[in-house]
PDB file of C-alpha atoms and ligand atoms in Angstrom:
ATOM      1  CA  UNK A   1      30.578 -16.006  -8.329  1.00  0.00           C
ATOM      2  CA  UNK A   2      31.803 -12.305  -7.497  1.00  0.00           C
ATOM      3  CA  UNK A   3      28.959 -11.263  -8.049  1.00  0.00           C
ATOM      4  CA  UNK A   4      29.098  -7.061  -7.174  1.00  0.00           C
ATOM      5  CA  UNK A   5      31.790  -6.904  -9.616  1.00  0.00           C
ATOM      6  CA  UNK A   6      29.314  -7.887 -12.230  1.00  0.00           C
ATOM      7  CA  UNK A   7      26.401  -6.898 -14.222  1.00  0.00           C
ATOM      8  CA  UNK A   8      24.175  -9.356 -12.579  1.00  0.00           C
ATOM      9  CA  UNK A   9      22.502  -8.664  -9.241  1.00  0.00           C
ATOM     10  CA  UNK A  10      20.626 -12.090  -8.492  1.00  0.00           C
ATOM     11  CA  UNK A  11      22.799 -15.390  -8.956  1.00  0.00           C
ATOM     12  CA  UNK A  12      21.296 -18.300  -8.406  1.00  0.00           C
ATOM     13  CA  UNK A  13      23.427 -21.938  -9.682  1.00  0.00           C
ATOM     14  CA  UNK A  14      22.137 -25.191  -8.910  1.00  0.00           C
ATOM     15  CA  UNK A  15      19.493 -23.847  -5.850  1.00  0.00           C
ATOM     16  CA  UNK A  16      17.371 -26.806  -4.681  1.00  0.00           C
ATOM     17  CA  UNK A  17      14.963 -26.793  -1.519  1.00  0.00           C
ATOM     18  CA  UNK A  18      13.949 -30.179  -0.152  1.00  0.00           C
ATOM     19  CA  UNK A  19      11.101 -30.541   2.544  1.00  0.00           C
ATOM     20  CA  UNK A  20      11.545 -33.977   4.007  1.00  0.00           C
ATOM     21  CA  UNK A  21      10.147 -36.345   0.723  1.00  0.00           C
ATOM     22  CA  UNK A  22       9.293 -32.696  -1.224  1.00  0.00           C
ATOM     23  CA  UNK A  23      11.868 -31.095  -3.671  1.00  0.00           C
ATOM     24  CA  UNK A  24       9.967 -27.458  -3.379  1.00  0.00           C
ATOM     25  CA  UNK A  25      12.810 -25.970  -5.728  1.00  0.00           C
ATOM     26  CA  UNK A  26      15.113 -28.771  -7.051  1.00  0.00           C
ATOM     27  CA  UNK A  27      18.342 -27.464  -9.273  1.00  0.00           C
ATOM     28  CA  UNK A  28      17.470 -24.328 -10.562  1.00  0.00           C
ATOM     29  CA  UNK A  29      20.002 -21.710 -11.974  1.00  0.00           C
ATOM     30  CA  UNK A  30      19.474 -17.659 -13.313  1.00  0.00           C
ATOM     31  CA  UNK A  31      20.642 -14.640 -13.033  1.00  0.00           C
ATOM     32  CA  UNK A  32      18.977 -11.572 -12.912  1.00  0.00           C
ATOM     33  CA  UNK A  33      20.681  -8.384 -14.580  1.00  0.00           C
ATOM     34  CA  UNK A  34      20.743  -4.648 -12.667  1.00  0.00           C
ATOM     35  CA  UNK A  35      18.499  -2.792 -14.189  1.00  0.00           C
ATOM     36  CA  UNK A  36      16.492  -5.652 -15.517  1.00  0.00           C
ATOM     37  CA  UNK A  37      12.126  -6.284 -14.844  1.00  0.00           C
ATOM     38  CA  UNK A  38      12.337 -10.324 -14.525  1.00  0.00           C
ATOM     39  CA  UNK A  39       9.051 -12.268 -14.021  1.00  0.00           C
ATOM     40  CA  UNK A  40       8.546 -16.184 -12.341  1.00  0.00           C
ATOM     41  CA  UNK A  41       5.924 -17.507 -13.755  1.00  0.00           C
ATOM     42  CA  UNK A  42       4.325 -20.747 -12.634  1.00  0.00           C
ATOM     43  CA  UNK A  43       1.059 -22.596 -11.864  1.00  0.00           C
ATOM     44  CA  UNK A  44       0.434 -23.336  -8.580  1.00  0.00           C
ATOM     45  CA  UNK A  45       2.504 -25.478  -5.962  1.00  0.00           C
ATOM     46  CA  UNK A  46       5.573 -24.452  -8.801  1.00  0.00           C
ATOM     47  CA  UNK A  47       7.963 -23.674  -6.158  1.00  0.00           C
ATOM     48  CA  UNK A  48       7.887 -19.887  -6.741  1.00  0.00           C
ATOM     49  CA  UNK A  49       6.836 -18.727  -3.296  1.00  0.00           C
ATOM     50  CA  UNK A  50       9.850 -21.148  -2.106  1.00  0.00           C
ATOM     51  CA  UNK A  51      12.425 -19.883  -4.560  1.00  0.00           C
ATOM     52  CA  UNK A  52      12.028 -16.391  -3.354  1.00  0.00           C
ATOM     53  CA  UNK A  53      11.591 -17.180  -0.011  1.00  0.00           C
ATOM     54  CA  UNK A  54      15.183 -18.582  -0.696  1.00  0.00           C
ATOM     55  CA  UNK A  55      16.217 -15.076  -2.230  1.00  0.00           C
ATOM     56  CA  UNK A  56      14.315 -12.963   0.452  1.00  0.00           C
ATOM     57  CA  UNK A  57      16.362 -14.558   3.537  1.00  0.00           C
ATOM     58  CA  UNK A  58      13.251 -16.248   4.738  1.00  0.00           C
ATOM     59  CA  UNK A  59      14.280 -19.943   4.761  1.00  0.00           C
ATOM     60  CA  UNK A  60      17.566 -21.696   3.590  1.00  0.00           C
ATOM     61  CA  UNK A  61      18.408 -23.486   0.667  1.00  0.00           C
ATOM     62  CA  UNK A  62      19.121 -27.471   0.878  1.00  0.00           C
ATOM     63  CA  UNK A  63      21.653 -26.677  -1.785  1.00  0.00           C
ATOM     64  CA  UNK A  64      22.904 -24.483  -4.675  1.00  0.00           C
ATOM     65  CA  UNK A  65      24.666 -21.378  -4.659  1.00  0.00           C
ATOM     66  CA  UNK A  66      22.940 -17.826  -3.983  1.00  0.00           C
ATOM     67  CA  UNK A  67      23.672 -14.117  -4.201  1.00  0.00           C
ATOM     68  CA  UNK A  68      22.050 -11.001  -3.467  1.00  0.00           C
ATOM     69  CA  UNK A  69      23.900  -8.211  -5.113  1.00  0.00           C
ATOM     70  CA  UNK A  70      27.012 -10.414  -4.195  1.00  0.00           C
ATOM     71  CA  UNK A  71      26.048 -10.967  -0.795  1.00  0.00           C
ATOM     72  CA  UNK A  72      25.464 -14.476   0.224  1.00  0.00           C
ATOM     73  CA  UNK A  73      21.759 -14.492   1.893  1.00  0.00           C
ATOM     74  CA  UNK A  74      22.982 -17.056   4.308  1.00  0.00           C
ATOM     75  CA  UNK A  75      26.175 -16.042   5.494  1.00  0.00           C
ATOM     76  CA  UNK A  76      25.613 -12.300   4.850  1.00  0.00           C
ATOM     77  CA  UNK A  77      22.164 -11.956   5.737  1.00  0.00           C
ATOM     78  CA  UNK A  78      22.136  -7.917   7.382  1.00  0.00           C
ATOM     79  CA  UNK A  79      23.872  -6.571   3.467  1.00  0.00           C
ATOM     80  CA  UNK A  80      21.713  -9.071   1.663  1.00  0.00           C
ATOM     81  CA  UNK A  81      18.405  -7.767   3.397  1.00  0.00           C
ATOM     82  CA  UNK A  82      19.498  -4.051   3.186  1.00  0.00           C
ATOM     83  CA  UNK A  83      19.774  -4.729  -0.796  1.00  0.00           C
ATOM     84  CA  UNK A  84      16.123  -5.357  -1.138  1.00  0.00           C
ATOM     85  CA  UNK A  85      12.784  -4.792  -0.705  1.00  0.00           C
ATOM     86  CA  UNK A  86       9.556  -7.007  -0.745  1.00  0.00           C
ATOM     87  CA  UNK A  87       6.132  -6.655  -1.006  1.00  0.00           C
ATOM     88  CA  UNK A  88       4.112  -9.927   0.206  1.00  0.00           C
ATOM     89  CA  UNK A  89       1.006 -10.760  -1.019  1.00  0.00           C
ATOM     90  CA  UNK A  90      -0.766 -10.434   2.344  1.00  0.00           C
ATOM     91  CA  UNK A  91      -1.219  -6.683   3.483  1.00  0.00           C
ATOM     92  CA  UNK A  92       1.200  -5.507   5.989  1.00  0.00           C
ATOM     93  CA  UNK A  93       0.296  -1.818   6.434  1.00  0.00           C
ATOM     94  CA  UNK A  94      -0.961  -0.270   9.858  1.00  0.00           C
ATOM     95  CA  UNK A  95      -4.325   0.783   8.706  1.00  0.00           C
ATOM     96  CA  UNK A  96      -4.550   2.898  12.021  1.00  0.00           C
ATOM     97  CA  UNK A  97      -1.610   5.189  11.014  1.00  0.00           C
ATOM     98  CA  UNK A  98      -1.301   7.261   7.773  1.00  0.00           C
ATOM     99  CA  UNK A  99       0.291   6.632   5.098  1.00  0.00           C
ATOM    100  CA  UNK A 100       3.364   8.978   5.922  1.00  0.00           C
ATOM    101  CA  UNK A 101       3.614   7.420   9.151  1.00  0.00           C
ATOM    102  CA  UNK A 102       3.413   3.642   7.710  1.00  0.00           C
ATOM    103  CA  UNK A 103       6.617   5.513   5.695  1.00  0.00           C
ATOM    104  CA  UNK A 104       8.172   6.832   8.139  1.00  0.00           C
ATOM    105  CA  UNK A 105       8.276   3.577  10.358  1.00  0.00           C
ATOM    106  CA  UNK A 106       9.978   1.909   7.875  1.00  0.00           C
ATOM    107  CA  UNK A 107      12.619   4.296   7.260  1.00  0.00           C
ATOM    108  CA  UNK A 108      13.305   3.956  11.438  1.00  0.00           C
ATOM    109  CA  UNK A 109      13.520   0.560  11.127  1.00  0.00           C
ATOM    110  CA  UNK A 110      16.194   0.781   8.991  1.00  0.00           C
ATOM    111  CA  UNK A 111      18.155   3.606  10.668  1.00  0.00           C
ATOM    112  CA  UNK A 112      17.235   6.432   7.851  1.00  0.00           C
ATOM    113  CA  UNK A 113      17.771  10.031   9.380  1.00  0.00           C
ATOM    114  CA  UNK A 114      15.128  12.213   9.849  1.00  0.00           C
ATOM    115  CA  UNK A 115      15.438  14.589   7.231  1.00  0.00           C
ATOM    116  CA  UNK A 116      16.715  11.999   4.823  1.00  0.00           C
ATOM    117  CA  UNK A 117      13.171  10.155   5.474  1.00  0.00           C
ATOM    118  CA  UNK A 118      11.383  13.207   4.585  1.00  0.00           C
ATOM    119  CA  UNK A 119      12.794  13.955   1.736  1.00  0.00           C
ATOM    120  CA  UNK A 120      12.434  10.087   0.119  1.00  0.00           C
ATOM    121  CA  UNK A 121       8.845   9.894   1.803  1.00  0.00           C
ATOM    122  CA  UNK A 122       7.716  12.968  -0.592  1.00  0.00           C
ATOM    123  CA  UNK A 123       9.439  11.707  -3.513  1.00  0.00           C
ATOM    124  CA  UNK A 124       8.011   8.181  -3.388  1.00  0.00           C
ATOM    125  CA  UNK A 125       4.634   9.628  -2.389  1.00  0.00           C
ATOM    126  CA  UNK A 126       4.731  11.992  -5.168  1.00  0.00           C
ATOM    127  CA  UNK A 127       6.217   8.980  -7.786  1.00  0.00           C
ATOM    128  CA  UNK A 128       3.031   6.609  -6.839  1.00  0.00           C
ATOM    129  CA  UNK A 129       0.530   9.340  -6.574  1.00  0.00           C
ATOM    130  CA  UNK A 130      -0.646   9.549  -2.993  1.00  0.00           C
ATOM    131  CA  UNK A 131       1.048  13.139  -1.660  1.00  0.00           C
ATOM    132  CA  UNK A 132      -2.446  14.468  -1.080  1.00  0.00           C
ATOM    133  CA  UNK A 133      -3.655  11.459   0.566  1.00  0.00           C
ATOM    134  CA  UNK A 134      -0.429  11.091   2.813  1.00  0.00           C
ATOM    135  CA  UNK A 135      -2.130  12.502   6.018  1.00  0.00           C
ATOM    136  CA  UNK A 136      -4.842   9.919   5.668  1.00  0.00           C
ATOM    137  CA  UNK A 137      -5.270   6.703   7.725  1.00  0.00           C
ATOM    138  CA  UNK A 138      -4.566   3.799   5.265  1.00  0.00           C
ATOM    139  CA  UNK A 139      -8.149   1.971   6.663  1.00  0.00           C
ATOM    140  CA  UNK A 140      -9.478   5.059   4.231  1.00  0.00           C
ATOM    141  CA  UNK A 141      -7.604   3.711   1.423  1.00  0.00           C
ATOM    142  CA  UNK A 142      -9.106   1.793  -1.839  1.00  0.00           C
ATOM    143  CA  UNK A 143      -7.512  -1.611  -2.343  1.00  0.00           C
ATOM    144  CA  UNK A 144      -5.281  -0.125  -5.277  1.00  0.00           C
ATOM    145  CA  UNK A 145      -3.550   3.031  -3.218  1.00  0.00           C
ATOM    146  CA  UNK A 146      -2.834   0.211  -0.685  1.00  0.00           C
ATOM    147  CA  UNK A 147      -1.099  -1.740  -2.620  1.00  0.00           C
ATOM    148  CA  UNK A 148       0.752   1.834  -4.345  1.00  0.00           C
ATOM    149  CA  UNK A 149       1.922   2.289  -0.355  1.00  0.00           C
ATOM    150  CA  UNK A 150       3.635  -0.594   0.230  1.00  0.00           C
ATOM    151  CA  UNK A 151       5.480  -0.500  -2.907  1.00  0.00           C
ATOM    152  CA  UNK A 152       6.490   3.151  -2.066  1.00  0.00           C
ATOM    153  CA  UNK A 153       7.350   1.603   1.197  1.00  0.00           C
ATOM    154  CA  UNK A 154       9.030  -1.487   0.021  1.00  0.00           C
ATOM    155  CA  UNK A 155      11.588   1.527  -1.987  1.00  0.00           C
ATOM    156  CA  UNK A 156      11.753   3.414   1.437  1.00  0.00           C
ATOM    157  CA  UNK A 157      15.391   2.436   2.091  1.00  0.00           C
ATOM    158  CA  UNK A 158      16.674   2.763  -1.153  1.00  0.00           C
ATOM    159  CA  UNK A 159      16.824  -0.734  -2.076  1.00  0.00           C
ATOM    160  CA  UNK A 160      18.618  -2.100  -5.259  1.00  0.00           C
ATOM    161  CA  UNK A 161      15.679  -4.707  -5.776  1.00  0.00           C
ATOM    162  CA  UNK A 162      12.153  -5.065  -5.380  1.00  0.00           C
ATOM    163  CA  UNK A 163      10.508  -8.018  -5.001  1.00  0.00           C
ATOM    164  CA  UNK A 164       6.939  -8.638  -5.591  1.00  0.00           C
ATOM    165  CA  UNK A 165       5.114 -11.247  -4.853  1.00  0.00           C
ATOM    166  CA  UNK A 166       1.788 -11.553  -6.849  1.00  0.00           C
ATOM    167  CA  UNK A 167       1.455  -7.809  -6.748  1.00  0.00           C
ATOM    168  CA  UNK A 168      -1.367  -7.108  -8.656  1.00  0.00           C
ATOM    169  CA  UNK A 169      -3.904 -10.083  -6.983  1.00  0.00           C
ATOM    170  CA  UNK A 170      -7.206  -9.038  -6.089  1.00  0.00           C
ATOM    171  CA  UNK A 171      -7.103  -5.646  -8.127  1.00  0.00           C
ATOM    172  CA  UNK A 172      -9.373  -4.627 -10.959  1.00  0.00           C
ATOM    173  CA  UNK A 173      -7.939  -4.299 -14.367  1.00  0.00           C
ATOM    174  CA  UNK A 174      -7.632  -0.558 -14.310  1.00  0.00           C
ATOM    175  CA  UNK A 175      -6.088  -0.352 -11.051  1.00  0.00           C
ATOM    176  CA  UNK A 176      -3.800  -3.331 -12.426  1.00  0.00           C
ATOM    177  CA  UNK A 177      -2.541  -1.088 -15.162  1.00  0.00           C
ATOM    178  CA  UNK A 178      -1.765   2.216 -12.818  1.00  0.00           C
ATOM    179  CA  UNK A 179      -0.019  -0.060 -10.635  1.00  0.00           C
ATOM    180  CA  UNK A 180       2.218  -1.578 -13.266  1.00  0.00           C
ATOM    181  CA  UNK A 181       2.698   1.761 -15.025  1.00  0.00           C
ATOM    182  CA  UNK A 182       3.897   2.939 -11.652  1.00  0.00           C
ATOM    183  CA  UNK A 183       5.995  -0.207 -11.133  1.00  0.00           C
ATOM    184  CA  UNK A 184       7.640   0.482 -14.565  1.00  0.00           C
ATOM    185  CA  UNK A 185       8.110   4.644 -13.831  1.00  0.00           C
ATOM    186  CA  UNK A 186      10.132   3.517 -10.739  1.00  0.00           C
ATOM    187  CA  UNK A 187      12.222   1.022 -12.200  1.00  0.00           C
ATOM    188  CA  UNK A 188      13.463   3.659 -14.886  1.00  0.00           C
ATOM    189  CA  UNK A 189      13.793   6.469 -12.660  1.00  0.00           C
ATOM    190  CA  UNK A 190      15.131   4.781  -9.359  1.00  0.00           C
ATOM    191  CA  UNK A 191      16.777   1.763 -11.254  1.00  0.00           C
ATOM    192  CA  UNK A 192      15.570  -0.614  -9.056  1.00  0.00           C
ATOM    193  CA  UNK A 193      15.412  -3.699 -10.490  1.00  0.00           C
ATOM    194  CA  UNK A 194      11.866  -6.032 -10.324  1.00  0.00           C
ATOM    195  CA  UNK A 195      11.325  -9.390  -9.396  1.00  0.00           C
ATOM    196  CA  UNK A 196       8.279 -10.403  -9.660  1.00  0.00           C
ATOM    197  CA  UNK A 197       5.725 -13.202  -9.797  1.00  0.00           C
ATOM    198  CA  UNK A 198       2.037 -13.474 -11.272  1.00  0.00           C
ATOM    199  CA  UNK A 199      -0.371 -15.375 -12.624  1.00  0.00           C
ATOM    200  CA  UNK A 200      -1.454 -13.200 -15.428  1.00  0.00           C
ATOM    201  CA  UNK A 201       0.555 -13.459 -18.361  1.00  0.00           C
ATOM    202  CA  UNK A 202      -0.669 -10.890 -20.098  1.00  0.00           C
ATOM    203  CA  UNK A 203       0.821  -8.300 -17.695  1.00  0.00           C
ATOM    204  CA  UNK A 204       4.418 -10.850 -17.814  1.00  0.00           C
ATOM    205  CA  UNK A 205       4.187 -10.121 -21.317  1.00  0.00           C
ATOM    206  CA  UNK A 206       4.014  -6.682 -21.282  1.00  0.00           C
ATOM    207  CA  UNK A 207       6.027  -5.843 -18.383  1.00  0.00           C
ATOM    208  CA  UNK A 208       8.801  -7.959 -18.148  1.00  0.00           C
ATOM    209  CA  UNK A 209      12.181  -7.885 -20.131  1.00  0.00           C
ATOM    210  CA  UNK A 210      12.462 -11.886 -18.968  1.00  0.00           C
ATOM    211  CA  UNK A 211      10.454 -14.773 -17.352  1.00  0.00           C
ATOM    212  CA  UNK A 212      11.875 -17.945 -16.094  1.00  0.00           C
ATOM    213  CA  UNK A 213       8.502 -20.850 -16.347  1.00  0.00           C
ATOM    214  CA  UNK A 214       8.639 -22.631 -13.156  1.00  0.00           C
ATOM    215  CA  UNK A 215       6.934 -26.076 -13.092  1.00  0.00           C
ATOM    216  CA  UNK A 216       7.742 -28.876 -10.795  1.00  0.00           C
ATOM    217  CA  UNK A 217      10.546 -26.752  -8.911  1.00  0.00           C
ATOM    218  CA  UNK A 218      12.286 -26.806 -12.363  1.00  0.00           C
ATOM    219  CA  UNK A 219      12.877 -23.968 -14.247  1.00  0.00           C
ATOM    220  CA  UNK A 220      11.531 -25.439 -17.712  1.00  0.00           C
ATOM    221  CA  UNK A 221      12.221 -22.262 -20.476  1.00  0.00           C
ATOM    222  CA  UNK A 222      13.545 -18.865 -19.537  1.00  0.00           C
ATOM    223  CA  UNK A 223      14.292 -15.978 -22.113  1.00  0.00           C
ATOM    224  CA  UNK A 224      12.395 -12.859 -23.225  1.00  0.00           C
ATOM    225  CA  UNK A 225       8.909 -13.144 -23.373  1.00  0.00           C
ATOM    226  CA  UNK A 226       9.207 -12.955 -27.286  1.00  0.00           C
ATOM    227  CA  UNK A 227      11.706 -15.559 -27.549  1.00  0.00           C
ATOM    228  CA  UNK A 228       9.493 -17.937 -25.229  1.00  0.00           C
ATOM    229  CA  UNK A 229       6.744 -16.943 -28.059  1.00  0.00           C
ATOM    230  CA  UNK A 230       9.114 -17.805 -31.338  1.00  0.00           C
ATOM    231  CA  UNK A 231      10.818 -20.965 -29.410  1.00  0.00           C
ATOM    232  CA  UNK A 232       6.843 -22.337 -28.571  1.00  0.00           C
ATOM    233  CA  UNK A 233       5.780 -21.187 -32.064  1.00  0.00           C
ATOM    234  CA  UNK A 234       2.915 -19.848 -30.363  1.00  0.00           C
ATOM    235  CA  UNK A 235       1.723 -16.210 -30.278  1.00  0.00           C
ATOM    236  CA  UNK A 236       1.500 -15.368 -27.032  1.00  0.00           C
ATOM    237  CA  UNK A 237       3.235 -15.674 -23.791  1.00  0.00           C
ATOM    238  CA  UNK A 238      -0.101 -17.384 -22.232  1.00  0.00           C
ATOM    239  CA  UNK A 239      -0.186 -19.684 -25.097  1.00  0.00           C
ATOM    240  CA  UNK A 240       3.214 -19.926 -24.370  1.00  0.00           C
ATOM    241  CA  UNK A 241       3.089 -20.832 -20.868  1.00  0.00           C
ATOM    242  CA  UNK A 242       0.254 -23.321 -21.412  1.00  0.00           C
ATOM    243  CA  UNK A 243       2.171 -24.744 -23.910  1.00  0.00           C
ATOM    244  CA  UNK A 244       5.198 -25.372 -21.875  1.00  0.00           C
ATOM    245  CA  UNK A 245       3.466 -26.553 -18.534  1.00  0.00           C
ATOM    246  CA  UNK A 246      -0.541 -27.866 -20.331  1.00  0.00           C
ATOM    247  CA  UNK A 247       1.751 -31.657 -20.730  1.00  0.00           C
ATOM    248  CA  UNK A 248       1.848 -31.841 -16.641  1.00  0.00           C
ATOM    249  CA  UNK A 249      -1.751 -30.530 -16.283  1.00  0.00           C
ATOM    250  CA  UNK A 250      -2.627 -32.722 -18.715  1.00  0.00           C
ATOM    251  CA  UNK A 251      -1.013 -35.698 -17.068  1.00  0.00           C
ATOM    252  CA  UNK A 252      -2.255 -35.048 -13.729  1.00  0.00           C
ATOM    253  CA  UNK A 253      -5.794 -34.943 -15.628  1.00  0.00           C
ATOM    254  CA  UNK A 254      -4.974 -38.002 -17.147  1.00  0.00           C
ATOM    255  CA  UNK A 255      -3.800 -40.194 -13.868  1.00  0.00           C
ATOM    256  CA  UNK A 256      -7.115 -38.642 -12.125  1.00  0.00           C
ATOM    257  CA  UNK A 257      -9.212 -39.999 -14.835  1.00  0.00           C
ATOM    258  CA  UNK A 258      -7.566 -43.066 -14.808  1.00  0.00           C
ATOM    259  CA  UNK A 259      -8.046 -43.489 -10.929  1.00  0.00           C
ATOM    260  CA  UNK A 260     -11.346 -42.411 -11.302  1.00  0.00           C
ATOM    261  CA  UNK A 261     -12.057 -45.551 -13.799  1.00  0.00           C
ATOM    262  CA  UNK A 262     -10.337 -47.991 -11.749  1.00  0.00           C
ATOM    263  CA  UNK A 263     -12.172 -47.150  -8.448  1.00  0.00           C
ATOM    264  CA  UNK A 264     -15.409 -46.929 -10.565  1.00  0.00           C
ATOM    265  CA  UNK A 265     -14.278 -50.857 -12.001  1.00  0.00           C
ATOM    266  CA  UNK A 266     -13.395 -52.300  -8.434  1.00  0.00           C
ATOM    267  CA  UNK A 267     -16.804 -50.768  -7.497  1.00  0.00           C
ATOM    268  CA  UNK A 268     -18.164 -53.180  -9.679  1.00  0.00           C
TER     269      UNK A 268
HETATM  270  P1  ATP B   1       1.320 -20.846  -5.414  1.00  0.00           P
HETATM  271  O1  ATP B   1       1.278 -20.185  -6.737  1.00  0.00           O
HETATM  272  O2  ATP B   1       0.124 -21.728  -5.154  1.00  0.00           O
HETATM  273  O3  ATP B   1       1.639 -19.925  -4.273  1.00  0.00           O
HETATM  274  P2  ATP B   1       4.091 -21.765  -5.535  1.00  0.00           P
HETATM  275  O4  ATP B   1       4.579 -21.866  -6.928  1.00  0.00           O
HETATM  276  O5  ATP B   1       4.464 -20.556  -4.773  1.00  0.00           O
HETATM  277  O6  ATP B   1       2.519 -21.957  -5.498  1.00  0.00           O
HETATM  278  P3  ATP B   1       5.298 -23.234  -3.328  1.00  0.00           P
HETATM  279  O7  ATP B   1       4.404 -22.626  -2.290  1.00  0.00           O
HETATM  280  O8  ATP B   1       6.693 -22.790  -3.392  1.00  0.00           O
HETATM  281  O9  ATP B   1       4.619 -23.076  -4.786  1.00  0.00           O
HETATM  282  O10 ATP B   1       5.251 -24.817  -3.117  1.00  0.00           O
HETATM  283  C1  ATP B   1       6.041 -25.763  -3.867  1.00  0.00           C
HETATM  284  C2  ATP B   1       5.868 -27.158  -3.284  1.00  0.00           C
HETATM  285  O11 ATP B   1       6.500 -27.251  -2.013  1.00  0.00           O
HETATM  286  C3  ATP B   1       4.414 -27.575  -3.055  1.00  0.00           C
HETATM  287  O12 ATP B   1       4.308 -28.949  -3.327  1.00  0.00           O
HETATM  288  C4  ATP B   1       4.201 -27.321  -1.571  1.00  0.00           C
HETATM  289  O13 ATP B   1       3.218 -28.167  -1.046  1.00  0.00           O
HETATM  290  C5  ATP B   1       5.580 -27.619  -1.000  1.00  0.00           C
HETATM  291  N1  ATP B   1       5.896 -26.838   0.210  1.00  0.00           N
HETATM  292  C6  ATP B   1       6.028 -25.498   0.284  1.00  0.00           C
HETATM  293  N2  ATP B   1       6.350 -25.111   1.540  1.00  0.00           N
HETATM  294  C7  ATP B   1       6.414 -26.251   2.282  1.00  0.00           C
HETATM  295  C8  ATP B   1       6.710 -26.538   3.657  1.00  0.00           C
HETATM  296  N3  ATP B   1       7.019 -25.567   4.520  1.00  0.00           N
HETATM  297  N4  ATP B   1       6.699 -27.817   4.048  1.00  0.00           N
HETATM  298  C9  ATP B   1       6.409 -28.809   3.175  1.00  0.00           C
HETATM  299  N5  ATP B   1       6.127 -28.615   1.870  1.00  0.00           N
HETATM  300  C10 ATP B   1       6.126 -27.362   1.427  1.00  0.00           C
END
């Protein structure tokens, strides 16, 4: 895979994460094009947080092959790390310093000059909407211009891709929206491309130019969200999704009730 010479910018072939007895991630293979909004969708205990734990540098694979904008995250972890940047589902802001300094830190930590900083600090402010509030500590913050910070911070560095885990939990349905709009105004303008996972398919649907469905650590469908639609014959991507993964639900259900009836027999 060479993979800066191509149009893809996340390779992944055969990837597979074992924990002891556990397959977390077991064979999976995609590829993410520059440019591109892609979505991993699963329920929980899918593997997702694994996979892009994978991607992020965090932990290694077992096995499979990986690259970052054609850097290999294990071998060539510094280029692979300076290609991205993440946004975790837990909060990671100082809510002691402002939001311009929370900026500012980051750019530091990744050896950004001073006036360069400046410059990309008012322009990501300005992008996500929080210029005026930028001398504020971030404990005055609402939940929403939060979340707006550390995606403005998670850009900081000028990253290639953004990863987002879950971004949008905990936030009300307007805020959701801004967020997303926001999310879509810096992919087209910066180019970054998204990865991102959620629960709510309705925003997949909307957002996303692909999804790969997760279930089991395997990948089970992946396309655009309106070919996931015609392939399921359904008519949406959450009838989609339910479609695809509702069997293993349903067989878990199944296997409970059937426990259930076997301990209530021996009971007896
Ligand atoms: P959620 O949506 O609930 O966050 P997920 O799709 O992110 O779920 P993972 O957290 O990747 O799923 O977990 C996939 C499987 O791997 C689960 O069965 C989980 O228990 C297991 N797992 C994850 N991390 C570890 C670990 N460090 N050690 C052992 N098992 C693990």
């Amino acid at each position: 895979m060479e993979g800066q010479k191509r149009n893809a910018i996340i390779e992944v072939e055969g990837l597979t994460k074992k924990f002891g007895e556990i397959t977390a991630v077991d064979d999976i293979s995609f590829s993410v094009k520059r440019g591109e909004i892609f979505a991993f969708l699963g329920p929980n205990g899918a593997g997702k947080t694994t996979a892009i734990s994978m991607l992020t540098t965090l932990i290694k694979p077992t096995s499979g092959k990986l690259l970052i904008n054609g850097y290999d995250p294990v071998s060539e972890q510094d280029a692979a790390r300076r290609s991205f940047g993440i946004v975790f589902q837990d909060p990671s802001l100082d809510h002691e310093l402002t939001g311009h300094e929370n900026m500012d830190i980051h750019g530091i930590l990744y050896n950004m000059p001073k006036k360069v900083r400046k410059e990309r600090i008012e322009t990501l402010l300005n992008l996500v909407e929080l210029q005026k509030r930028k001398d504020d500590q971030v404990k005055k913050y609402s939940g929403g211009m939060k979340r707006r910070l550390e995606i403005a911070r998670g850009l900081m560095h000028l990253p290639q891709i953004l990863f987002l885990d879950e971004p949008t939990l905990g936030l009300d349905p307007q805020t959701r929206n801004l967020l997303w709009d926001h999310i879509r105004e810096l992919n087209r303008k910066e180019n970054v491309t998204v990865f991102l996972t959620t629960h709510i398919m309705e925003e997949a649907e909307r957002v996303a130019d692909r999804v790969a469905v997760i279930d089991y650590g395997k990948i089970i469908d992946q396309g655009s969200p309106r070919e996931l639609v015609e392939r399921t014959g359904t008519s949406s991507l959450e009838e989609a999704f339910l479609d695809l993964t509702g069997r293993t639900i349903r067989e878990e259900k199944a296997e409970t009730m059937t426990q259930m009836m076997s301990s209530h027999m021996r009971r007896r």
